[in-house]
Amino acid sequence: MATPPTATELEHQAREAFVDDDFASAAALYTQAIAAAGSSPSAAALYADRAQAYIKMGDFAAAAADAAIAAELDSSMARAHLRRAHACAKLEQYGAARAAAEAGAALAPADARFAHLIKEIDAKAPKPMETEVSPAAATAAPALPATAEMKPKYRHDFYNSAAEVVVTVFAKGVAAEHVAVEFGEQLLSVSVEVPGEAAYHLQPRLFGKIVPDKCRFAVLSTKIEVRLAKAEPGTAWPSLEFTGKPRLVAAATAAAAAAPPGGWPSYPSSKGRKDWDKIEAEVKKAEKEEKLDGDAAANKFFQDIFSNADEDMRRAMTKSFQESNGTVLSTNWEDVGSKKIDPSPPEGMDLRKWEY
């Protein structure tokens, strides 16, 4: 009986399929590699790479779910945040897309793709409705408040993983005793009642059913994080609230079900079989012997600064880099926190709009 291929062998075959633009075969092979890898540290990279294959296939819900899992397994993987941002933007989940892009930018401040992606997301995200008030109306007696037009006190967002839906309520500095969270079979209730302030309630009928006993939440310094255990693991929710649309079968479940009984055959690449272990060893040796310069040296320099910085320095670096279109990097939050940072290209160079 033939020995089953290892996770590394399956990953190599998936790469060959991806290079040959056979993204469906690449996704299926990555699924097998993920199953073979189990809880290995390499699983995060496999999820991130399968997300890229799904993006190429136009399956953005599966891509967003895979990228979220990759980021959860390895929060320091910038490309996982990048791919989640791309997929969520395509799904018009602009809040989740921007959060992912900001997380990636914090990890790789010298990577201009994040700043440009954030600008693209902000340009596409719907703007709040503005109502024009005539001078006569402005001087008239105040009308009763229209509760239907009131803006929610806190913003909320969500993302999928294989077994959970994670809901985030961006309530900063709220004490745990003022927060109440309840779970039902297809219901969620989040209440924030701070004395002297307007109460906040989030009570959606959920897109799918959950297992209340396995759900949990945490009140953190900047947010309330709620983890909903899916009653049907392996499905992706395209929205938090019920819409009547069918649930999407997540990537791992669909690809595993489609696999033939004997497993997928070794992918026949037109470029010939590559010895990826040898290539990887050569690359690592070259990287070790090479002296970094130019962008590579700058990127490592910025990453070292960021990894050793406190929260204010990181906020300053992220804000200055994004707002200046990658031309200014400051570590002084007191200097940049209260003002907009204009682009400042080096002397002798012109600022040009990014083209994708």
PDB file of C-alpha atoms in Angstrom, residues 310-320 330-333:
ATOM      1  CA  ASP A 310       5.116  50.960  23.013  1.00  0.00           C
ATOM      2  CA  GLU A 311       1.465  51.431  22.005  1.00  0.00           C
ATOM      3  CA  ASP A 312       1.747  55.191  21.367  1.00  0.00           C
ATOM      4  CA  MET A 313       4.805  54.766  19.147  1.00  0.00           C
ATOM      5  CA  ARG A 314       3.041  52.076  17.129  1.00  0.00           C
ATOM      6  CA  ARG A 315      -0.041  54.266  16.705  1.00  0.00           C
ATOM      7  CA  ALA A 316       2.167  57.142  15.570  1.00  0.00           C
ATOM      8  CA  MET A 317       4.036  54.971  13.047  1.00  0.00           C
ATOM      9  CA  THR A 318       0.843  53.500  11.590  1.00  0.00           C
ATOM     10  CA  LYS A 319      -1.001  56.856  11.381  1.00  0.00           C
ATOM     11  CA  SER A 320       1.888  58.819   9.870  1.00  0.00           C
ATOM     12  CA  SER A 330       6.973  59.249  12.942  1.00  0.00           C
ATOM     13  CA  THR A 331       7.216  57.632  16.375  1.00  0.00           C
ATOM     14  CA  ASN A 332       5.940  60.693  18.276  1.00  0.00           C
ATOM     15  CA  TRP A 333       2.213  60.323  18.962  1.00  0.00           C
TER      16      TRP A 333
END
